[in-house]
XYZ file of C-alpha atoms in Angstrom:
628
model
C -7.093 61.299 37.129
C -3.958 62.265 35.844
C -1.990 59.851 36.290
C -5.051 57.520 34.387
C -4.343 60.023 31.618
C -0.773 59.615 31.159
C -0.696 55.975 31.507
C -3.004 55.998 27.972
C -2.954 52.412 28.139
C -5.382 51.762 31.761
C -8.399 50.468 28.934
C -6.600 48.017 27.574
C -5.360 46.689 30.379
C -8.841 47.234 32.112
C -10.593 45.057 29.559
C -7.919 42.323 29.729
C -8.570 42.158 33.520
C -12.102 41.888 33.376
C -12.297 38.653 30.612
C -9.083 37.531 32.157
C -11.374 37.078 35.756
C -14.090 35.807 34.426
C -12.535 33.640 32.033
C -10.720 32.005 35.577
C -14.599 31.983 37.399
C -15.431 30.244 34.218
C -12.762 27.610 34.832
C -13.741 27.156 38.201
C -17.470 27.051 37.734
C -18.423 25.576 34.631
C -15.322 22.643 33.465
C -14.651 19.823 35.748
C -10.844 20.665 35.789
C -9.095 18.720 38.695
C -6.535 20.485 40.092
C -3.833 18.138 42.420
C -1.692 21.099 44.008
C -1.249 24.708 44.215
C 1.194 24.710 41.036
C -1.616 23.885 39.046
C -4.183 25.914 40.204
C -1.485 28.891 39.597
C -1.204 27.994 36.369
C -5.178 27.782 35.563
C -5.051 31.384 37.251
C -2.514 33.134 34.992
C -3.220 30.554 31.791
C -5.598 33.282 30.309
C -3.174 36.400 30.764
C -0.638 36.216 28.362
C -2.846 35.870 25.378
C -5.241 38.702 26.351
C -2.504 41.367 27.067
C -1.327 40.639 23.542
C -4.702 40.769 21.870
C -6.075 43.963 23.705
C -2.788 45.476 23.369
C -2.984 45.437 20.050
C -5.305 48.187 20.376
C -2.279 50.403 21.115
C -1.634 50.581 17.203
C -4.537 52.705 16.552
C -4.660 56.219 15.636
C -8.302 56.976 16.306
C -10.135 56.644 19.642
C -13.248 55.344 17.932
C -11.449 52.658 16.169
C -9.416 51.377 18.928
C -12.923 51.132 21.062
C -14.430 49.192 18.455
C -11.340 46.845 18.408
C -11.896 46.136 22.136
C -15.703 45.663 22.233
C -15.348 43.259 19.303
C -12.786 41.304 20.184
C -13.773 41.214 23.867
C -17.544 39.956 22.651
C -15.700 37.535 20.402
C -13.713 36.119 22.730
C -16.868 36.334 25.487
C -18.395 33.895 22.480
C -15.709 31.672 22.360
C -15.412 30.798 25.926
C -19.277 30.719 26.198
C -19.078 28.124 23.285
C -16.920 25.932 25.189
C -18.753 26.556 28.359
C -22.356 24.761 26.376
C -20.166 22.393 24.496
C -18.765 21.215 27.624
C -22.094 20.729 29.422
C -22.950 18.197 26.535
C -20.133 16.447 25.685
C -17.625 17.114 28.514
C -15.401 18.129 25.793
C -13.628 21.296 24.326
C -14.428 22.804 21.396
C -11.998 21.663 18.235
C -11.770 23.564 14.672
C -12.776 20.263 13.194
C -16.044 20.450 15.389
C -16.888 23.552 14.073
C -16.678 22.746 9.916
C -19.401 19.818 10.982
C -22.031 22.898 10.060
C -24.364 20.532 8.707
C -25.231 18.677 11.782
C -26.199 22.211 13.383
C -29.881 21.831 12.883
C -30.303 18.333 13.793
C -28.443 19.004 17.023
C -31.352 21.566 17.770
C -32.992 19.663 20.778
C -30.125 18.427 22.332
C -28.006 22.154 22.101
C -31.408 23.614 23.849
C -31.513 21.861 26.758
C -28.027 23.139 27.712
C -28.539 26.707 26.865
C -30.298 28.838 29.648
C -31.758 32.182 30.430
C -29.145 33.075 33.223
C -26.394 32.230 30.507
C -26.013 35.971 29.503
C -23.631 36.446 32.478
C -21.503 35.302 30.565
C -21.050 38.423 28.816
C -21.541 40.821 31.935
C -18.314 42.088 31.247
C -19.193 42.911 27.900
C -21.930 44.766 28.663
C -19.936 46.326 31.045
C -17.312 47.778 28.515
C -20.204 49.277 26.073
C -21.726 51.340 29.068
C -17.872 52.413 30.125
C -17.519 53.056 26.341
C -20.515 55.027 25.855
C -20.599 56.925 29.200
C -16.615 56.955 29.867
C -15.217 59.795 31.994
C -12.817 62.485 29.792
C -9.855 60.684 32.094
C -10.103 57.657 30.123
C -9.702 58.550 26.524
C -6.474 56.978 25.303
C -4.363 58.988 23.209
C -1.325 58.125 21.307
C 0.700 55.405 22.870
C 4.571 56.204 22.931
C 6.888 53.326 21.595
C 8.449 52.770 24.531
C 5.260 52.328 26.465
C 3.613 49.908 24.162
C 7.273 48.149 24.113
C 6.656 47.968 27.808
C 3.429 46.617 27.422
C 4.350 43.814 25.237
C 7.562 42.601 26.996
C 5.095 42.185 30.122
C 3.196 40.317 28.024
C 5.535 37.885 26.634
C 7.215 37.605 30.594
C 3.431 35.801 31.169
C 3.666 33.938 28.452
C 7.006 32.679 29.179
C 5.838 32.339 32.674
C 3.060 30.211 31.962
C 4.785 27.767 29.338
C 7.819 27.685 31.629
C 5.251 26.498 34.447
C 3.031 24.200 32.324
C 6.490 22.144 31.256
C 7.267 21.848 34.581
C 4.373 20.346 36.120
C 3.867 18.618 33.191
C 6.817 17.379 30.797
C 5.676 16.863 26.996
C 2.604 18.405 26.942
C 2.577 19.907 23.289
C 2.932 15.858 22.843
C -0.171 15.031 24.508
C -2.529 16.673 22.238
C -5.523 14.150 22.702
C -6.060 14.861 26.354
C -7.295 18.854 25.793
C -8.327 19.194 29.187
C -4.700 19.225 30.527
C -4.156 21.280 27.157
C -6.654 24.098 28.683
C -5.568 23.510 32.353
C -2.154 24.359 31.346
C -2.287 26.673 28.631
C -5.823 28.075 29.046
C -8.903 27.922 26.959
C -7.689 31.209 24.212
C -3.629 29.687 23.819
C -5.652 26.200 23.184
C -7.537 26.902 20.374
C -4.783 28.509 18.653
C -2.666 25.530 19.191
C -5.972 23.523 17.830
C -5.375 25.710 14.250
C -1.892 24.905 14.464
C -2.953 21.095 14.610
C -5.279 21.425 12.139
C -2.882 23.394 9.535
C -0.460 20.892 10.486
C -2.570 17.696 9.654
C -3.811 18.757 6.582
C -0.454 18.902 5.176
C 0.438 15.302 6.552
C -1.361 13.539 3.779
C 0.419 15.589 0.614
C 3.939 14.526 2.439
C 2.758 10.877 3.160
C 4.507 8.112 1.119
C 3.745 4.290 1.460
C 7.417 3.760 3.582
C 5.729 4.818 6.566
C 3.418 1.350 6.363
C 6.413 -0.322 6.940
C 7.141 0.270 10.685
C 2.871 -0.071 11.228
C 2.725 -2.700 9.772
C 5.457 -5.015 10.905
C 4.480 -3.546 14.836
C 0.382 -5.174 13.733
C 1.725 -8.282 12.164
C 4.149 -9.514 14.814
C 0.845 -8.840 17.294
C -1.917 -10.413 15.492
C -3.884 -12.741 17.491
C -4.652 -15.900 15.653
C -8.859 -16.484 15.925
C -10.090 -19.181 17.816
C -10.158 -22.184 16.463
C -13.618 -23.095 17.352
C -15.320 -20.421 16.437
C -13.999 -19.419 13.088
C -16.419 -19.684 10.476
C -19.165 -20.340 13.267
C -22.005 -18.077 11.435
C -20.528 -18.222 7.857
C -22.819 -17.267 5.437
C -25.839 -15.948 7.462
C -26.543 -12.192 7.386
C -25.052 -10.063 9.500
C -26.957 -7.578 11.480
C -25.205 -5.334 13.799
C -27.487 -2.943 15.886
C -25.742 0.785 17.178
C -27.603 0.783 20.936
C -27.787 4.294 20.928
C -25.740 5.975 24.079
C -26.430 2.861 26.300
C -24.307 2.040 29.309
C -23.192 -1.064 30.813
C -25.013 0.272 34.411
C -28.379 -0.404 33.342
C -27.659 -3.973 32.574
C -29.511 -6.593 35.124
C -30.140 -3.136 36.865
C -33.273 -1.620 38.290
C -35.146 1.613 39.016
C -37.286 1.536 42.290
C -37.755 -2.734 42.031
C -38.498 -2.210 38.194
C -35.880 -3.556 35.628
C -34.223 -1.630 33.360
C -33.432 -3.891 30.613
C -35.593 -6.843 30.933
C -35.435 -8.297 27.053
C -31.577 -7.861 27.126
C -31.107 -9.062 30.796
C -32.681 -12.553 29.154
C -31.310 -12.417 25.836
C -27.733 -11.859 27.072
C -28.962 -15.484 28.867
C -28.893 -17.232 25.579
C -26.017 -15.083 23.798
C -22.440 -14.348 24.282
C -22.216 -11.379 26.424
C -19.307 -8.958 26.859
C -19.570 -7.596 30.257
C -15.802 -6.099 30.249
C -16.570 -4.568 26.904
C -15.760 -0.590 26.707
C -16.569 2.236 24.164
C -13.491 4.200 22.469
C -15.084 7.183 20.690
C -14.333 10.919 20.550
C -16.003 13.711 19.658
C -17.400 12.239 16.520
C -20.040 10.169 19.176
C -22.057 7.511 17.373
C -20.002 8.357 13.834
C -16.409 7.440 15.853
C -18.000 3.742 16.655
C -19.117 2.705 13.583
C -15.418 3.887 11.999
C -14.188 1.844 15.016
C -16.566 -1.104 14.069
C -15.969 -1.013 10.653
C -11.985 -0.373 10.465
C -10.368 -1.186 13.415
C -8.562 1.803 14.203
C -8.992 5.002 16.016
C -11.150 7.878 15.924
C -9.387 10.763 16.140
C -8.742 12.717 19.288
C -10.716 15.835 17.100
C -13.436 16.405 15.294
C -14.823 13.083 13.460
C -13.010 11.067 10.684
C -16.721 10.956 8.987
C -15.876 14.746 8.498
C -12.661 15.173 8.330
C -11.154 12.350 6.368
C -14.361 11.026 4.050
C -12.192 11.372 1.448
C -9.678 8.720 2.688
C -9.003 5.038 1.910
C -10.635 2.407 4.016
C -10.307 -1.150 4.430
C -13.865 -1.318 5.544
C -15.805 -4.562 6.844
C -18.417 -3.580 4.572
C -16.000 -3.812 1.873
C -14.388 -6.794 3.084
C -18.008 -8.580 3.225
C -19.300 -6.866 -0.404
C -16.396 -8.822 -2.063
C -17.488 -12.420 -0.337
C -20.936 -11.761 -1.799
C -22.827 -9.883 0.678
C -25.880 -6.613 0.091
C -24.259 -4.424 2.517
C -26.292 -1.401 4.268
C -27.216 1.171 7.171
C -30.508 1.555 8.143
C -31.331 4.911 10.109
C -34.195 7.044 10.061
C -32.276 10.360 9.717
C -31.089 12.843 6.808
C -28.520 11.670 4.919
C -25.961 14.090 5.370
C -26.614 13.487 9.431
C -22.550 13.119 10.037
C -21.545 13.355 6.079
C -23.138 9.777 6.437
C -24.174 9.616 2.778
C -20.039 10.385 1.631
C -18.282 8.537 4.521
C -20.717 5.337 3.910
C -19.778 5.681 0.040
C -16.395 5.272 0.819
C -16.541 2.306 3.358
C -18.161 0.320 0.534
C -22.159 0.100 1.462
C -24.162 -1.107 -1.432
C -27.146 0.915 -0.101
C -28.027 3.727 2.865
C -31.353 3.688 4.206
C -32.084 7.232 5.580
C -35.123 9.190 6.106
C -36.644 8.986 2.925
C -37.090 5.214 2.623
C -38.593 4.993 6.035
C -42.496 6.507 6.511
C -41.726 9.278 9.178
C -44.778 11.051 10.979
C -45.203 13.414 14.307
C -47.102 10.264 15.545
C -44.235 7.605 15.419
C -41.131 10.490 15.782
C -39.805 12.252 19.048
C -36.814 13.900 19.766
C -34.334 12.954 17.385
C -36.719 11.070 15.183
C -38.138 8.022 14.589
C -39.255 5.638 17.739
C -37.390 2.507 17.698
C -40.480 0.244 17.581
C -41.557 1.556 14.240
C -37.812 2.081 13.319
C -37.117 -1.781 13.311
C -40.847 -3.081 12.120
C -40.244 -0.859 9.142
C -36.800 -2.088 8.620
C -37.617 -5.857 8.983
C -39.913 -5.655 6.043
C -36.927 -3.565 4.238
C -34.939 -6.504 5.385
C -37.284 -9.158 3.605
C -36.061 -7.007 0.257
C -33.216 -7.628 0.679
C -30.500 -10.576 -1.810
C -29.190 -12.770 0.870
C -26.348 -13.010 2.453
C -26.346 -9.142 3.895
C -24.868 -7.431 6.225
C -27.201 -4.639 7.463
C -25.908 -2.103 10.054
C -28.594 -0.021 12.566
C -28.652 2.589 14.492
C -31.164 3.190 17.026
C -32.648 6.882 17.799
C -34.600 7.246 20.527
C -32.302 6.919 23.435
C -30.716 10.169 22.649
C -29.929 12.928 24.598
C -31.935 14.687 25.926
C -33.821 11.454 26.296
C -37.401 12.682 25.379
C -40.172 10.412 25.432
C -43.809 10.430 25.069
C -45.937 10.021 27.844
C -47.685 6.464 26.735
C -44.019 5.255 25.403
C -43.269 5.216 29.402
C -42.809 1.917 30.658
C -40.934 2.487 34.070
C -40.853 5.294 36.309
C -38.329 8.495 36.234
C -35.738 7.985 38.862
C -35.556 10.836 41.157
C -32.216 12.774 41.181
C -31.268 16.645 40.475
C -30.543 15.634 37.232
C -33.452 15.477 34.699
C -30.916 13.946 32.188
C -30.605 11.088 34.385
C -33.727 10.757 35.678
C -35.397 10.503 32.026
C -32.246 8.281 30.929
C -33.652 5.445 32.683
C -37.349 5.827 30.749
C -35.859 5.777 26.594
C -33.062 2.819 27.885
C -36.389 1.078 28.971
C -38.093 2.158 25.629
C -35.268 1.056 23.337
C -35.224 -2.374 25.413
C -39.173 -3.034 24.353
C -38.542 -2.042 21.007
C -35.651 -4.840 21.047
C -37.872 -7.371 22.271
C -40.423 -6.505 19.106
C -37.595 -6.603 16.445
C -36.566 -9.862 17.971
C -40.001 -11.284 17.383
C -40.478 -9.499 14.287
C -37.489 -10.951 12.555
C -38.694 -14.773 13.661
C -42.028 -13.710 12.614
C -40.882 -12.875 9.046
C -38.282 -16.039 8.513
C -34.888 -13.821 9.092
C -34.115 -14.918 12.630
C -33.036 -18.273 12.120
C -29.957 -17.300 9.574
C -28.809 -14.301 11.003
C -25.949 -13.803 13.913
C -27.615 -10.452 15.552
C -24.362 -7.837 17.045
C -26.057 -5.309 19.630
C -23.549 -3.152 21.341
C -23.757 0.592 23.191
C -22.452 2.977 21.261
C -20.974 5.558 23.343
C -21.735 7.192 27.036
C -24.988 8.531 27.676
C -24.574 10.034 30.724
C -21.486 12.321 30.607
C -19.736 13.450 34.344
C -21.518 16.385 34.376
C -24.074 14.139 35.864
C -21.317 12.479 38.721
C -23.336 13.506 41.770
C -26.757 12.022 40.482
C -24.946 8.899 39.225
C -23.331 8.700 42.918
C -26.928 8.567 43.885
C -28.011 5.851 41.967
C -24.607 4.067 42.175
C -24.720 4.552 45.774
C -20.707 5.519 45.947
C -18.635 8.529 44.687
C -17.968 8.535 41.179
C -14.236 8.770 41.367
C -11.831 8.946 38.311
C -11.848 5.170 38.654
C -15.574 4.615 38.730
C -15.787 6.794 35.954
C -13.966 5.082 33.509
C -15.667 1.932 34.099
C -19.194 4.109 33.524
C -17.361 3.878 29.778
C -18.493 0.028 30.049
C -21.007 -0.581 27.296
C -23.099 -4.255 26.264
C -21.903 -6.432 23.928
C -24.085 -9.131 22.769
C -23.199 -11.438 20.194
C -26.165 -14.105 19.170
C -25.899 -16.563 16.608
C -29.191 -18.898 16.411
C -27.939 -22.516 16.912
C -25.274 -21.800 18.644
C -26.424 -19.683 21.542
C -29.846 -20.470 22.317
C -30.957 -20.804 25.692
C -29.415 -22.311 27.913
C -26.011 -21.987 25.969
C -25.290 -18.277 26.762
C -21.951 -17.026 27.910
C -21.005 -14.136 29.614
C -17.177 -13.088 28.762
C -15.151 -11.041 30.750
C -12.425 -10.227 28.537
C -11.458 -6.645 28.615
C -12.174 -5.635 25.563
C -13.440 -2.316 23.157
C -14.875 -1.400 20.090
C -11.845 -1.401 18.487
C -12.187 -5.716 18.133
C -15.220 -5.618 16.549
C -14.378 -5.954 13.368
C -11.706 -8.828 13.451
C -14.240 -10.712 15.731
C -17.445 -10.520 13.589
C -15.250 -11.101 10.169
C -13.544 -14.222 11.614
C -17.581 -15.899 12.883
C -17.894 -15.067 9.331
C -14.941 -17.531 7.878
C -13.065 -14.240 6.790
C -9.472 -13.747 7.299
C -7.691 -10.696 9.067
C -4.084 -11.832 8.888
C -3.075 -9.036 6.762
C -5.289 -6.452 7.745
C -4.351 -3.065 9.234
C -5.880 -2.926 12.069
C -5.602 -2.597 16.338
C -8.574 -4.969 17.357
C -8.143 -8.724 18.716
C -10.659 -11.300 17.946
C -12.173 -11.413 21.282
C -12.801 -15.036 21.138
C -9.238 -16.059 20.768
C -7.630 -17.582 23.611
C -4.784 -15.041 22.699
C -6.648 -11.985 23.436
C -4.924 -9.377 25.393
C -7.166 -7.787 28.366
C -6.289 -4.241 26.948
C -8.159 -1.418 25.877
C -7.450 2.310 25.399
C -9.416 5.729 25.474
C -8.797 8.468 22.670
C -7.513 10.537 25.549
C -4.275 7.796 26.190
C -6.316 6.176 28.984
C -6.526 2.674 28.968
C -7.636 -0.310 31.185
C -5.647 -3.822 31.381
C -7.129 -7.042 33.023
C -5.506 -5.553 36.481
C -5.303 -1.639 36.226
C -6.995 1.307 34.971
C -5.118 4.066 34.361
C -7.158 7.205 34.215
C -6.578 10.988 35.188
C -2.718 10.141 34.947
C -3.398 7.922 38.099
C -3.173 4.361 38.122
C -5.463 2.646 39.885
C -5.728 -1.428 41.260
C -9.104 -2.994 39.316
C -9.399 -5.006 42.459
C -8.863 -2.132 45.286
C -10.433 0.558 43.093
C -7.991 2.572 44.712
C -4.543 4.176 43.318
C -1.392 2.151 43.008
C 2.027 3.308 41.840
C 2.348 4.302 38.650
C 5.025 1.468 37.993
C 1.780 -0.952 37.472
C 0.890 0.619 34.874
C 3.857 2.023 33.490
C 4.432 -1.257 31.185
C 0.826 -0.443 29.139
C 1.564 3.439 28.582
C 3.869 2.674 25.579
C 1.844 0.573 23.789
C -1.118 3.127 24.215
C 0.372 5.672 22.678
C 2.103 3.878 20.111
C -1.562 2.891 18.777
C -2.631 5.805 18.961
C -0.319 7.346 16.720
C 0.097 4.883 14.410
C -3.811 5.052 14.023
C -3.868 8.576 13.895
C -0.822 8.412 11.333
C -2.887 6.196 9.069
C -5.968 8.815 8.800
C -4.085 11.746 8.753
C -1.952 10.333 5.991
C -4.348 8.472 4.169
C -1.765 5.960 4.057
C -4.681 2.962 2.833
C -4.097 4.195 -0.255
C -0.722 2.767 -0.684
C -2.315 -0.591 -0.683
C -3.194 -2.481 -3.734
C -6.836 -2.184 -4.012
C -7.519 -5.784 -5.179
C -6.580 -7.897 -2.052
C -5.313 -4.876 0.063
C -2.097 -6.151 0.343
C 0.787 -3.771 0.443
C 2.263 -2.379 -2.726
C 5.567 -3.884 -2.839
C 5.267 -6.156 -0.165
């Protein structure tokens, strides 16, 4: 007991090796972190140690015994909260937490249902520890109070401290070169410099962008946009102006995958409206989503600008405030009523500022919609009732418009009512996944009636009708279930092609039936809006932007992830493995060596753009450069 006495610093260093454990069980238990070798798996092991010996030790500054106590039960519990956060985040979005996540406050209580389902009773072991260090607190023996901590102990302390987190850098830079570089993958981020280092490195980031747009000047266009303009893909000839001047409507399939497409759940199919409408459309089946964490907000910036989401938060939150060169815009000054049409609040994803600034005439939310318990679950409004109410909105509206929709009902955590069930649960040990299959086969009826509805009411005939998935629905929380249905392992590979999502692109007259085509360029979110503007008859030639018309003969078979993964017409590199498309298995890295340059080049000159809010250097008339 003596020895525990003249140590005066065993508390400290108790409490760091408790959360310091169970931050490590954590890693192992609850994040899908793969580990490749025994270096890494060191790493992950000591990753958490530097940062808590510093923060407990800090402790060894106070004079009192009560305040010192208080210091460690807070901070402990506060950093028992952060790693907990992560922990539920994860389970939802297979994501870390980012400071930019956290400032999207309003979107707490509509994210009510979804946050429930991943919160549960057992989840207070999480803070067993905690618990732990009140009783020891509150019934500690005499041996343990800490006294005055000599200088040359606490230096002692703290030179330990900094050895680990030498240590651990020294290690992570090692195993993996430039990795303060590689800030949008944050799982090798938290793999290598553990979950507490990573989210100060994630205030860092987000001191260090907000200063990027007070330095920005207009020179840095110059490089971006010489790289876009010596690759801009000329449209295809024949299709150019093939729907100019019908309206546009563009429907957001909420979280639907590319899986479910011609697909079926014990002999009954999925999808059966889109499985025949695809027939007399043209159908992406090569077609891939591209958002971050901002979910369905990332894809309509990516639909409506051509660029990037950001590898954190959302660019609806963070950057409303910015200059866009939106489609909306674009199609407001060739005469279109431009709008959104969803059934939620307004501020749903700062929706009713970010829409402002991408030039929409009009947002219809909540309020214009009639919303009761009887035609609402889950997130809100069925889809059935969703589009019949909005095709008689639509017969409102001045002609041409572009309208833009987003669908509810498949949402997480895919809740439906008992006489909305059209197809049977699958059976797997995921609930997520079995219920996924009963709202995909939901949204598909309510499809078939907005179809119907629109010919019904005179619309169809003039309007070229964009349906495309979103993002993921099922995340890879859910691999061993998905192996199930799949019938074979969800490997890195298979996973990124679960990123697939349906693109169908119907224009009455030109693909009716008989005349569909299926397209297998790959191709992503990010060519949506060249694409759509160029059926249209509008020019792109001196647009910013990183999307291909994906009719044009010219189109390159490339598409990248916000994490720097990307998939070419032969490769997919994933997990910092390259893999053969046509083996499914890996290949050396030299295959796909070629593609990793112009990923990341895109990616920063995207993120460069946002950050800086460089659009504003343009002139605002044609959005041609100042100067140029």
């Amino acid at each position: 007991m003596n020895k525990l006495k003249k140590a005066n610093i065993t508390l400290p260093v108790a409490v760091t090796i408790m959360l310091w454990i169970k931050t490590y069980i954590v890693y192992k238990t609850s994040f899908n972190l793969k580990i490749e070798n025994f270096m890494q798996e060191l790493i992950l092991f000591i990753n958490p140690l530097s940062f808590l010996l510093f923060v407990f030790g800090i402790s060894l500054f106070f004079k009192t015994e009560k305040s010192r106590n208080r210091y460690l039960l807070l901070t402990s519990l506060f950093l028992s909260f952060v790693l907990y956060a992560n922990v539920a985040f994860y389970r939802f979005f297979t994501d870390f937490l980012t400071l930019p996540v956290l400032f999207q406050t309003s979107n707490f209580a509509d994210l009510g249902d979804s946050a429930a389902t991943e919160i549960h009773w057992f989840d207070f072991v999480y803070f067993i520890d905690v618990i732990f260090l009140f009783l020891l607190l509150k019934f500690r023996p005499k041996a343990m109070e800490i006294k005055p901590i000599k200088k040359a102990n606490r230096r002692a302390y703290f030179l330990v401290a900094a050895a680990m987190l030498f240590l651990n850098i020294g290690l992570a830079e090692t195993e993996r070169p430039q990795l303060l570089t590689r800030t949008f993958d944050r799982e090798m981020l938290v793999k290598n410099l553990g979950t507490y280092n990573y989210h100060l490195y994630d205030i860092f980031l987000q001191s260090k962008s907000s200063a990027q747009r007070a330095m920005a000047d207009g020179s840095e266009l110059v490089e971006i946009d010489n790289n876009i303009s010596a690759n801009f893909v000329k449209p295809s000839k024949k299709m150019f102006g093939k729907a100019e001047g019908k309206n546009l409507i563009v429907i957001s399939l909420e979280s639907l995958q590319s899986f479910v497409i011609n697909n079926e759940v014990y002999g009954e199919e999925v999808t059966p409206f889109l499985n025949d409408f695809i027939k007399e459309s043209f159908y992406f089946d090569e077609f891939y989503h591209q958002t971050g964490q901002g979910k369905t907000s990332d894809s309509e910036f990516l639909l409506e600008n051509s660029l990037y989401p950001l590898n954190r938060g959302a660019v609806f939150f963070t950057h409303s405030g910015n200059k866009f060169d939106a489609m909306a815009e674009k199609l407001g000054k060739k005469g279109y009523f431009t709008s959104t049409m969803h059934a939620n609040n307004k501020s749903f994803w700062n929706r009713d500022i970010m829409y402002e600034a991408l030039g929409y005439d009009y947002f219809y939310s909540a309020t214009d919609y009639d919303i009761t318990p009887e035609n609402s679950v889950g997130w809100g409004m069925k889809d059935i009732p969703f589009f019949e109410q909005s095709v008689d909105l639509m017969k409102t509206m001045q002609q041409p418009f572009y309208t833009k929709m987003i669908t509810l009902t498949n949402h997480h955590p895919f809740k439906l009512d008992d006489e909305d069930k059209l197809i049977e649960e699958y059976d797997s040990k995921s609930g997520t996944l079995n219920r996924y299959f009963t709202t995909v086969r939901y949204m598909d009826e309510a499809v078939k009636h907005f179809i119907q509805k629109l010919k019904d009411e005179g619309l169809y005939e003039n309007s070229i009708i964009v349906m495309y998935g979103d993002h993921y629905g099922i995340s890879e929380n859910h691999n061993e279930a998905m192996a199930q249905y799949l019938g074979k392992e969800v490997t890195p590979f298979v996973s990124a092609q679960l990123q697939r999502v349906p693109l169908i692109i119907h224009i009455p007259g030109v693909t009716n039936k008989g005349k569909g085509k299926t397209i297998s360029k790959v191709s992503g979110q990010i060519d949506l809006k060249p694409t759509l503007l160029h059926l249209l008859g509008v020019n792109t030639k001196n647009n910013i932007q990183f999307g291909e018309d994906m009719f044009s003969s010219d189109h390159r078979d490339f598409v990248v992830f916000r994490d720097g993964s990307f998939v070419t017409r032969n490769y997919v590199y994933t997990a910092n493995t390259c893999y053969s498309k046509e083996t499914e298995e890996p290949v050396d890295d030299s295959y796909c060596e070629p593609f990793k340059e112009k990923a990341r080049t895109e990616l920063d000159y995207s993120d460069k753009i946002i950050y800086g809010d460089l659009l504003r250097f343009y002139d605002n008339e044609d959005y041609q450069k100042i100067g140029k």
